[in-house]
Amino acid sequence: MTLWLAIPLALLLLGFVLILSSSIDFHFRLCRLGKDDRVELDVRTLFGWIRFHYELPKLVYEGIERGVKVKLEESGVAPIRSDKEDDEENIDKEKLSNWLDDIKKLLKATYGFKKWFQNTIAHVKITKLDWSTDFSLGDAAGTATAAGALWGMKWCIIGWISQWVKLESSPRLFVKPVFQDDLSFSTELVCTGSISAAYGLYAGILLLIRALKAEGGLKQWKQLLGSKHHKSFAETEG
């Protein structure tokens, strides 16, 4: 009887050790070529046993009132995965306003959320960061001037990012002015990084503790997450 009890406990302990020794790896790619947009995000953990791929193949701007129409495609390999169809929705002023309201509510519902967020992303390691841009303003002088300004803007953004996360390698930035009479713009941003699964689990537990410390924090989290789930289910049914 002792042996039959020891074997499951040993396997459980081994699984827990494997989880803590793994990392959560991500690969982000943003590409714009002319009027074509594409955003991709790959997430991998447990040594590749669990993988997710998110892809936003296009952004359709439909005006200020109707906003931006997006379609998110999801695929992946995991022990448990939802079978819901890809999400397609419009991001307009009302939806952005609702998101901002939700963020404000979560900030109030979590004790020291800003500090928790800073500490968490400080453990993110960026192993690759490439950003290339080709463009033309249709005027040689204006294109050359804008190229210098774009260089400065990119390095300012990288400097700001380096204050929050760890850059394991030097970013590779490229700006290529194209001297032609027509307007043109293309850019590609590739970012690869990781965070340890052990710290991710610790950060999740710490977030729960901070929510419990805030007055009505856990209840507020449940209400917000519950409303999002109910709305998503209603949209799927509709």
PDB file of C-alpha atoms in Angstrom:
ATOM      1  CA  MET A   1       0.000   0.000   0.000  1.00  0.00           C
ATOM      2  CA  THR A   2       2.862   2.328   0.829  1.00  0.00           C
ATOM      3  CA  LEU A   3       4.453   1.700  -2.576  1.00  0.00           C
ATOM      4  CA  TRP A   4       1.203   2.417  -4.442  1.00  0.00           C
ATOM      5  CA  LEU A   5       0.928   5.693  -2.562  1.00  0.00           C
ATOM      6  CA  ALA A   6       4.581   6.631  -3.069  1.00  0.00           C
ATOM      7  CA  ILE A   7       4.519   6.174  -6.869  1.00  0.00           C
ATOM      8  CA  PRO A   8       1.717   8.732  -7.540  1.00  0.00           C
ATOM      9  CA  LEU A   9       3.283  11.172  -5.086  1.00  0.00           C
ATOM     10  CA  ALA A  10       6.673  10.786  -6.786  1.00  0.00           C
ATOM     11  CA  LEU A  11       5.106  11.371 -10.218  1.00  0.00           C
ATOM     12  CA  LEU A  12       3.230  14.387  -8.883  1.00  0.00           C
ATOM     13  CA  LEU A  13       6.433  15.781  -7.407  1.00  0.00           C
ATOM     14  CA  LEU A  14       8.296  15.155 -10.667  1.00  0.00           C
ATOM     15  CA  GLY A  15       5.596  16.951 -12.634  1.00  0.00           C
ATOM     16  CA  PHE A  16       5.703  19.896 -10.246  1.00  0.00           C
ATOM     17  CA  VAL A  17       9.501  20.095 -10.574  1.00  0.00           C
ATOM     18  CA  LEU A  18       9.233  20.007 -14.382  1.00  0.00           C
ATOM     19  CA  ILE A  19       6.702  22.838 -14.324  1.00  0.00           C
ATOM     20  CA  LEU A  20       8.860  25.010 -12.075  1.00  0.00           C
ATOM     21  CA  SER A  21      12.011  24.340 -14.114  1.00  0.00           C
ATOM     22  CA  SER A  22      10.357  25.276 -17.429  1.00  0.00           C
ATOM     23  CA  SER A  23       9.842  28.717 -18.898  1.00  0.00           C
ATOM     24  CA  ILE A  24       7.103  30.596 -20.716  1.00  0.00           C
ATOM     25  CA  ASP A  25       8.536  31.563 -24.110  1.00  0.00           C
ATOM     26  CA  PHE A  26       6.933  33.997 -26.518  1.00  0.00           C
ATOM     27  CA  HIS A  27       7.579  35.186 -30.052  1.00  0.00           C
ATOM     28  CA  PHE A  28       5.852  38.375 -31.233  1.00  0.00           C
ATOM     29  CA  ARG A  29       5.842  39.651 -34.807  1.00  0.00           C
ATOM     30  CA  LEU A  30       4.209  42.791 -36.172  1.00  0.00           C
ATOM     31  CA  CYS A  31       4.407  43.431 -39.880  1.00  0.00           C
ATOM     32  CA  ARG A  32       2.935  46.143 -42.087  1.00  0.00           C
ATOM     33  CA  LEU A  33       3.500  46.221 -45.825  1.00  0.00           C
ATOM     34  CA  GLY A  34       1.538  48.901 -47.602  1.00  0.00           C
ATOM     35  CA  LYS A  35      -2.070  48.412 -46.491  1.00  0.00           C
ATOM     36  CA  ASP A  36      -1.531  44.847 -45.282  1.00  0.00           C
ATOM     37  CA  ASP A  37      -1.181  44.296 -41.530  1.00  0.00           C
ATOM     38  CA  ARG A  38      -0.313  41.153 -39.645  1.00  0.00           C
ATOM     39  CA  VAL A  39       0.242  40.556 -35.935  1.00  0.00           C
ATOM     40  CA  GLU A  40       1.377  37.157 -34.659  1.00  0.00           C
ATOM     41  CA  LEU A  41       2.024  35.845 -31.154  1.00  0.00           C
ATOM     42  CA  ASP A  42       3.352  32.403 -30.296  1.00  0.00           C
ATOM     43  CA  VAL A  43       3.432  31.209 -26.668  1.00  0.00           C
ATOM     44  CA  ARG A  44       5.171  27.997 -25.622  1.00  0.00           C
ATOM     45  CA  THR A  45       5.655  26.431 -22.208  1.00  0.00           C
ATOM     46  CA  LEU A  46       6.378  23.087 -20.497  1.00  0.00           C
ATOM     47  CA  PHE A  47       9.245  22.453 -22.928  1.00  0.00           C
ATOM     48  CA  GLY A  48       6.936  22.831 -25.910  1.00  0.00           C
ATOM     49  CA  TRP A  49       4.208  20.480 -24.680  1.00  0.00           C
ATOM     50  CA  ILE A  50       1.784  23.403 -24.536  1.00  0.00           C
ATOM     51  CA  ARG A  51       1.764  25.809 -27.482  1.00  0.00           C
ATOM     52  CA  PHE A  52      -0.559  28.566 -28.596  1.00  0.00           C
ATOM     53  CA  HIS A  53      -0.552  30.645 -31.755  1.00  0.00           C
ATOM     54  CA  TYR A  54      -2.535  33.867 -32.036  1.00  0.00           C
ATOM     55  CA  GLU A  55      -2.782  35.664 -35.337  1.00  0.00           C
ATOM     56  CA  LEU A  56      -4.438  38.908 -36.310  1.00  0.00           C
ATOM     57  CA  PRO A  57      -4.284  38.773 -40.114  1.00  0.00           C
ATOM     58  CA  LYS A  58      -5.784  42.155 -40.850  1.00  0.00           C
ATOM     59  CA  LEU A  59      -6.932  45.473 -39.435  1.00  0.00           C
ATOM     60  CA  VAL A  60      -9.756  47.231 -41.246  1.00  0.00           C
ATOM     61  CA  TYR A  61     -10.268  50.879 -40.322  1.00  0.00           C
ATOM     62  CA  GLU A  62     -13.948  51.736 -40.723  1.00  0.00           C
ATOM     63  CA  GLY A  63     -13.962  55.338 -39.559  1.00  0.00           C
ATOM     64  CA  ILE A  64     -13.931  57.124 -36.227  1.00  0.00           C
ATOM     65  CA  GLU A  65     -17.405  56.019 -35.178  1.00  0.00           C
ATOM     66  CA  ARG A  66     -17.223  52.367 -36.253  1.00  0.00           C
ATOM     67  CA  GLY A  67     -13.591  51.966 -35.198  1.00  0.00           C
ATOM     68  CA  VAL A  68     -11.227  49.195 -36.261  1.00  0.00           C
ATOM     69  CA  LYS A  69     -12.459  45.778 -37.318  1.00  0.00           C
ATOM     70  CA  VAL A  70     -10.189  42.952 -36.196  1.00  0.00           C
ATOM     71  CA  LYS A  71     -10.269  39.172 -36.472  1.00  0.00           C
ATOM     72  CA  LEU A  72      -8.214  37.080 -34.057  1.00  0.00           C
ATOM     73  CA  GLU A  73      -7.312  33.552 -35.125  1.00  0.00           C
ATOM     74  CA  GLU A  74      -6.233  31.120 -32.386  1.00  0.00           C
ATOM     75  CA  SER A  75      -4.639  27.705 -32.641  1.00  0.00           C
ATOM     76  CA  GLY A  76      -2.583  25.593 -30.313  1.00  0.00           C
ATOM     77  CA  VAL A  77      -1.784  22.293 -28.675  1.00  0.00           C
ATOM     78  CA  ALA A  78      -2.718  21.836 -25.016  1.00  0.00           C
ATOM     79  CA  PRO A  79      -4.330  19.211 -22.772  1.00  0.00           C
ATOM     80  CA  ILE A  80      -7.465  21.327 -22.513  1.00  0.00           C
ATOM     81  CA  ARG A  81      -8.462  23.784 -25.218  1.00  0.00           C
ATOM     82  CA  SER A  82     -11.611  25.686 -26.101  1.00  0.00           C
ATOM     83  CA  ASP A  83     -13.329  24.831 -29.390  1.00  0.00           C
ATOM     84  CA  LYS A  84     -14.815  28.275 -29.888  1.00  0.00           C
ATOM     85  CA  GLU A  85     -14.496  29.927 -33.262  1.00  0.00           C
ATOM     86  CA  ASP A  86     -12.091  32.737 -34.010  1.00  0.00           C
ATOM     87  CA  ASP A  87     -13.164  36.082 -32.599  1.00  0.00           C
ATOM     88  CA  GLU A  88     -14.089  38.941 -34.896  1.00  0.00           C
ATOM     89  CA  GLU A  89     -15.143  42.287 -33.500  1.00  0.00           C
ATOM     90  CA  ASN A  90     -15.064  46.031 -33.931  1.00  0.00           C
ATOM     91  CA  ILE A  91     -12.892  48.127 -31.645  1.00  0.00           C
ATOM     92  CA  ASP A  92     -14.601  51.511 -31.450  1.00  0.00           C
ATOM     93  CA  LYS A  93     -14.620  54.447 -29.040  1.00  0.00           C
ATOM     94  CA  GLU A  94     -17.194  52.798 -26.765  1.00  0.00           C
ATOM     95  CA  LYS A  95     -15.174  49.582 -26.456  1.00  0.00           C
ATOM     96  CA  LEU A  96     -11.970  51.511 -25.715  1.00  0.00           C
ATOM     97  CA  SER A  97     -13.820  53.502 -23.060  1.00  0.00           C
ATOM     98  CA  ASN A  98     -15.103  50.278 -21.481  1.00  0.00           C
ATOM     99  CA  TRP A  99     -11.592  48.841 -21.440  1.00  0.00           C
ATOM    100  CA  LEU A 100     -10.244  51.921 -19.692  1.00  0.00           C
ATOM    101  CA  ASP A 101     -13.026  51.699 -17.098  1.00  0.00           C
ATOM    102  CA  ASP A 102     -12.205  48.023 -16.478  1.00  0.00           C
ATOM    103  CA  ILE A 103      -8.501  48.840 -16.040  1.00  0.00           C
ATOM    104  CA  LYS A 104      -9.342  51.548 -13.494  1.00  0.00           C
ATOM    105  CA  LYS A 105     -11.561  49.108 -11.580  1.00  0.00           C
ATOM    106  CA  LEU A 106      -8.831  46.449 -11.521  1.00  0.00           C
ATOM    107  CA  LEU A 107      -6.275  48.982 -10.302  1.00  0.00           C
ATOM    108  CA  LYS A 108      -8.569  49.847  -7.386  1.00  0.00           C
ATOM    109  CA  ALA A 109      -9.306  46.162  -6.770  1.00  0.00           C
ATOM    110  CA  THR A 110      -5.622  45.188  -6.466  1.00  0.00           C
ATOM    111  CA  TYR A 111      -3.409  46.430  -3.643  1.00  0.00           C
ATOM    112  CA  GLY A 112      -0.139  47.786  -5.076  1.00  0.00           C
ATOM    113  CA  PHE A 113      -0.907  46.668  -8.633  1.00  0.00           C
ATOM    114  CA  LYS A 114       1.665  49.028 -10.187  1.00  0.00           C
ATOM    115  CA  LYS A 115       4.467  47.623  -8.029  1.00  0.00           C
ATOM    116  CA  TRP A 116       3.367  44.058  -8.784  1.00  0.00           C
ATOM    117  CA  PHE A 117       3.343  44.790 -12.516  1.00  0.00           C
ATOM    118  CA  GLN A 118       6.790  46.398 -12.450  1.00  0.00           C
ATOM    119  CA  ASN A 119       8.273  43.506 -10.481  1.00  0.00           C
ATOM    120  CA  THR A 120       6.698  40.948 -12.809  1.00  0.00           C
ATOM    121  CA  ILE A 121       7.831  42.398 -16.134  1.00  0.00           C
ATOM    122  CA  ALA A 122      11.295  43.002 -14.638  1.00  0.00           C
ATOM    123  CA  HIS A 123      11.679  39.202 -14.781  1.00  0.00           C
ATOM    124  CA  VAL A 124      10.897  39.111 -18.506  1.00  0.00           C
ATOM    125  CA  LYS A 125      14.003  38.467 -20.619  1.00  0.00           C
ATOM    126  CA  ILE A 126      14.080  39.753 -24.190  1.00  0.00           C
ATOM    127  CA  THR A 127      16.458  37.601 -26.232  1.00  0.00           C
ATOM    128  CA  LYS A 128      15.775  39.142 -29.629  1.00  0.00           C
ATOM    129  CA  LEU A 129      14.460  42.532 -30.720  1.00  0.00           C
ATOM    130  CA  ASP A 130      14.612  43.476 -34.400  1.00  0.00           C
ATOM    131  CA  TRP A 131      12.803  46.474 -35.867  1.00  0.00           C
ATOM    132  CA  SER A 132      13.167  47.493 -39.504  1.00  0.00           C
ATOM    133  CA  THR A 133      11.357  50.264 -41.376  1.00  0.00           C
ATOM    134  CA  ASP A 134      11.397  51.261 -45.045  1.00  0.00           C
ATOM    135  CA  PHE A 135       9.512  54.392 -46.093  1.00  0.00           C
ATOM    136  CA  SER A 136       9.211  57.233 -48.535  1.00  0.00           C
ATOM    137  CA  LEU A 137       7.471  60.582 -48.105  1.00  0.00           C
ATOM    138  CA  GLY A 138       7.551  61.252 -51.834  1.00  0.00           C
ATOM    139  CA  ASP A 139      10.185  63.950 -51.342  1.00  0.00           C
ATOM    140  CA  ALA A 140      13.915  63.248 -51.001  1.00  0.00           C
ATOM    141  CA  ALA A 141      14.651  66.043 -48.508  1.00  0.00           C
ATOM    142  CA  GLY A 142      11.640  65.266 -46.357  1.00  0.00           C
ATOM    143  CA  THR A 143      12.396  61.544 -46.408  1.00  0.00           C
ATOM    144  CA  ALA A 144      16.001  62.104 -45.306  1.00  0.00           C
ATOM    145  CA  THR A 145      14.919  64.390 -42.449  1.00  0.00           C
ATOM    146  CA  ALA A 146      12.206  61.966 -41.314  1.00  0.00           C
ATOM    147  CA  ALA A 147      14.713  59.094 -41.361  1.00  0.00           C
ATOM    148  CA  GLY A 148      16.845  60.835 -38.747  1.00  0.00           C
ATOM    149  CA  ALA A 149      13.812  61.582 -36.599  1.00  0.00           C
ATOM    150  CA  LEU A 150      12.651  57.965 -36.877  1.00  0.00           C
ATOM    151  CA  TRP A 151      16.073  56.720 -35.744  1.00  0.00           C
ATOM    152  CA  GLY A 152      15.845  58.932 -32.668  1.00  0.00           C
ATOM    153  CA  MET A 153      12.292  57.833 -31.905  1.00  0.00           C
ATOM    154  CA  LYS A 154      13.208  54.140 -32.129  1.00  0.00           C
ATOM    155  CA  TRP A 155      16.156  54.496 -29.761  1.00  0.00           C
ATOM    156  CA  CYS A 156      14.009  56.453 -27.300  1.00  0.00           C
ATOM    157  CA  ILE A 157      11.429  53.640 -27.316  1.00  0.00           C
ATOM    158  CA  ILE A 158      14.152  51.014 -26.811  1.00  0.00           C
ATOM    159  CA  GLY A 159      15.628  53.045 -23.951  1.00  0.00           C
ATOM    160  CA  TRP A 160      12.229  53.237 -22.282  1.00  0.00           C
ATOM    161  CA  ILE A 161      11.649  49.473 -22.720  1.00  0.00           C
ATOM    162  CA  SER A 162      15.080  48.660 -21.248  1.00  0.00           C
ATOM    163  CA  GLN A 163      14.006  50.327 -17.991  1.00  0.00           C
ATOM    164  CA  TRP A 164      11.255  47.732 -17.570  1.00  0.00           C
ATOM    165  CA  VAL A 165      12.572  44.445 -18.982  1.00  0.00           C
ATOM    166  CA  LYS A 166      15.952  42.740 -19.373  1.00  0.00           C
ATOM    167  CA  LEU A 167      17.500  42.960 -22.840  1.00  0.00           C
ATOM    168  CA  GLU A 168      19.707  39.878 -23.210  1.00  0.00           C
ATOM    169  CA  SER A 169      21.105  41.053 -26.563  1.00  0.00           C
ATOM    170  CA  SER A 170      21.489  44.395 -28.288  1.00  0.00           C
ATOM    171  CA  PRO A 171      18.426  45.415 -30.319  1.00  0.00           C
ATOM    172  CA  ARG A 172      18.875  45.581 -34.075  1.00  0.00           C
ATOM    173  CA  LEU A 173      17.232  48.680 -35.514  1.00  0.00           C
ATOM    174  CA  PHE A 174      17.072  49.525 -39.213  1.00  0.00           C
ATOM    175  CA  VAL A 175      15.727  52.588 -40.996  1.00  0.00           C
ATOM    176  CA  LYS A 176      15.879  52.618 -44.773  1.00  0.00           C
ATOM    177  CA  PRO A 177      14.747  55.792 -46.538  1.00  0.00           C
ATOM    178  CA  VAL A 178      13.422  55.080 -50.028  1.00  0.00           C
ATOM    179  CA  PHE A 179      13.895  57.984 -52.397  1.00  0.00           C
ATOM    180  CA  GLN A 180      10.973  57.830 -54.795  1.00  0.00           C
ATOM    181  CA  ASP A 181       8.088  60.060 -55.812  1.00  0.00           C
ATOM    182  CA  ASP A 182       5.345  57.883 -54.287  1.00  0.00           C
ATOM    183  CA  LEU A 183       4.431  57.477 -50.628  1.00  0.00           C
ATOM    184  CA  SER A 184       5.337  54.103 -49.188  1.00  0.00           C
ATOM    185  CA  PHE A 185       5.729  52.535 -45.754  1.00  0.00           C
ATOM    186  CA  SER A 186       6.607  49.081 -44.465  1.00  0.00           C
ATOM    187  CA  THR A 187       7.818  47.952 -41.068  1.00  0.00           C
ATOM    188  CA  GLU A 188       8.503  44.706 -39.236  1.00  0.00           C
ATOM    189  CA  LEU A 189       8.988  44.231 -35.504  1.00  0.00           C
ATOM    190  CA  VAL A 190      10.137  40.876 -34.121  1.00  0.00           C
ATOM    191  CA  CYS A 191      10.476  40.280 -30.379  1.00  0.00           C
ATOM    192  CA  THR A 192      11.401  37.004 -28.667  1.00  0.00           C
ATOM    193  CA  GLY A 193      11.614  36.512 -24.919  1.00  0.00           C
ATOM    194  CA  SER A 194      10.714  34.433 -21.898  1.00  0.00           C
ATOM    195  CA  ILE A 195       9.850  34.398 -18.214  1.00  0.00           C
ATOM    196  CA  SER A 196      10.371  31.469 -15.863  1.00  0.00           C
ATOM    197  CA  ALA A 197       7.259  29.417 -15.112  1.00  0.00           C
ATOM    198  CA  ALA A 198       8.217  29.408 -11.428  1.00  0.00           C
ATOM    199  CA  TYR A 199       8.115  33.190 -11.243  1.00  0.00           C
ATOM    200  CA  GLY A 200       4.953  33.278 -13.350  1.00  0.00           C
ATOM    201  CA  LEU A 201       3.268  31.010 -10.787  1.00  0.00           C
ATOM    202  CA  TYR A 202       4.634  33.104  -7.934  1.00  0.00           C
ATOM    203  CA  ALA A 203       3.401  36.313  -9.600  1.00  0.00           C
ATOM    204  CA  GLY A 204      -0.072  34.793  -9.996  1.00  0.00           C
ATOM    205  CA  ILE A 205      -0.227  33.843  -6.321  1.00  0.00           C
ATOM    206  CA  LEU A 206       1.047  37.276  -5.331  1.00  0.00           C
ATOM    207  CA  LEU A 207      -1.617  38.944  -7.484  1.00  0.00           C
ATOM    208  CA  LEU A 208      -4.291  36.902  -5.711  1.00  0.00           C
ATOM    209  CA  ILE A 209      -2.918  37.965  -2.319  1.00  0.00           C
ATOM    210  CA  ARG A 210      -2.904  41.619  -3.372  1.00  0.00           C
ATOM    211  CA  ALA A 211      -6.510  41.311  -4.579  1.00  0.00           C
ATOM    212  CA  LEU A 212      -7.473  39.862  -1.185  1.00  0.00           C
ATOM    213  CA  LYS A 213      -5.795  42.792   0.585  1.00  0.00           C
ATOM    214  CA  ALA A 214      -7.825  45.373  -1.324  1.00  0.00           C
ATOM    215  CA  GLU A 215     -11.308  46.083   0.000  1.00  0.00           C
ATOM    216  CA  GLY A 216     -13.730  44.087  -2.137  1.00  0.00           C
ATOM    217  CA  GLY A 217     -10.860  43.300  -4.521  1.00  0.00           C
ATOM    218  CA  LEU A 218     -11.535  39.617  -5.121  1.00  0.00           C
ATOM    219  CA  LYS A 219     -15.246  40.278  -5.579  1.00  0.00           C
ATOM    220  CA  GLN A 220     -14.463  42.994  -8.141  1.00  0.00           C
ATOM    221  CA  TRP A 221     -12.157  40.644 -10.071  1.00  0.00           C
ATOM    222  CA  LYS A 222     -14.867  37.963 -10.135  1.00  0.00           C
ATOM    223  CA  GLN A 223     -17.464  40.444 -11.371  1.00  0.00           C
ATOM    224  CA  LEU A 224     -15.253  41.747 -14.187  1.00  0.00           C
ATOM    225  CA  LEU A 225     -14.108  38.313 -15.308  1.00  0.00           C
ATOM    226  CA  GLY A 226     -17.641  36.956 -14.981  1.00  0.00           C
ATOM    227  CA  SER A 227     -19.106  39.765 -17.077  1.00  0.00           C
ATOM    228  CA  LYS A 228     -16.489  39.208 -19.785  1.00  0.00           C
ATOM    229  CA  HIS A 229     -17.241  35.475 -19.880  1.00  0.00           C
ATOM    230  CA  HIS A 230     -20.993  36.071 -19.980  1.00  0.00           C
ATOM    231  CA  LYS A 231     -20.655  38.629 -22.767  1.00  0.00           C
ATOM    232  CA  SER A 232     -18.406  36.351 -24.807  1.00  0.00           C
ATOM    233  CA  PHE A 233     -20.842  33.442 -24.366  1.00  0.00           C
ATOM    234  CA  ALA A 234     -23.790  35.633 -25.358  1.00  0.00           C
ATOM    235  CA  GLU A 235     -21.980  36.834 -28.497  1.00  0.00           C
ATOM    236  CA  THR A 236     -21.139  33.234 -29.418  1.00  0.00           C
ATOM    237  CA  GLU A 237     -24.750  32.157 -28.957  1.00  0.00           C
ATOM    238  CA  GLY A 238     -25.943  35.108 -31.002  1.00  0.00           C
TER     239      GLY A 238
END
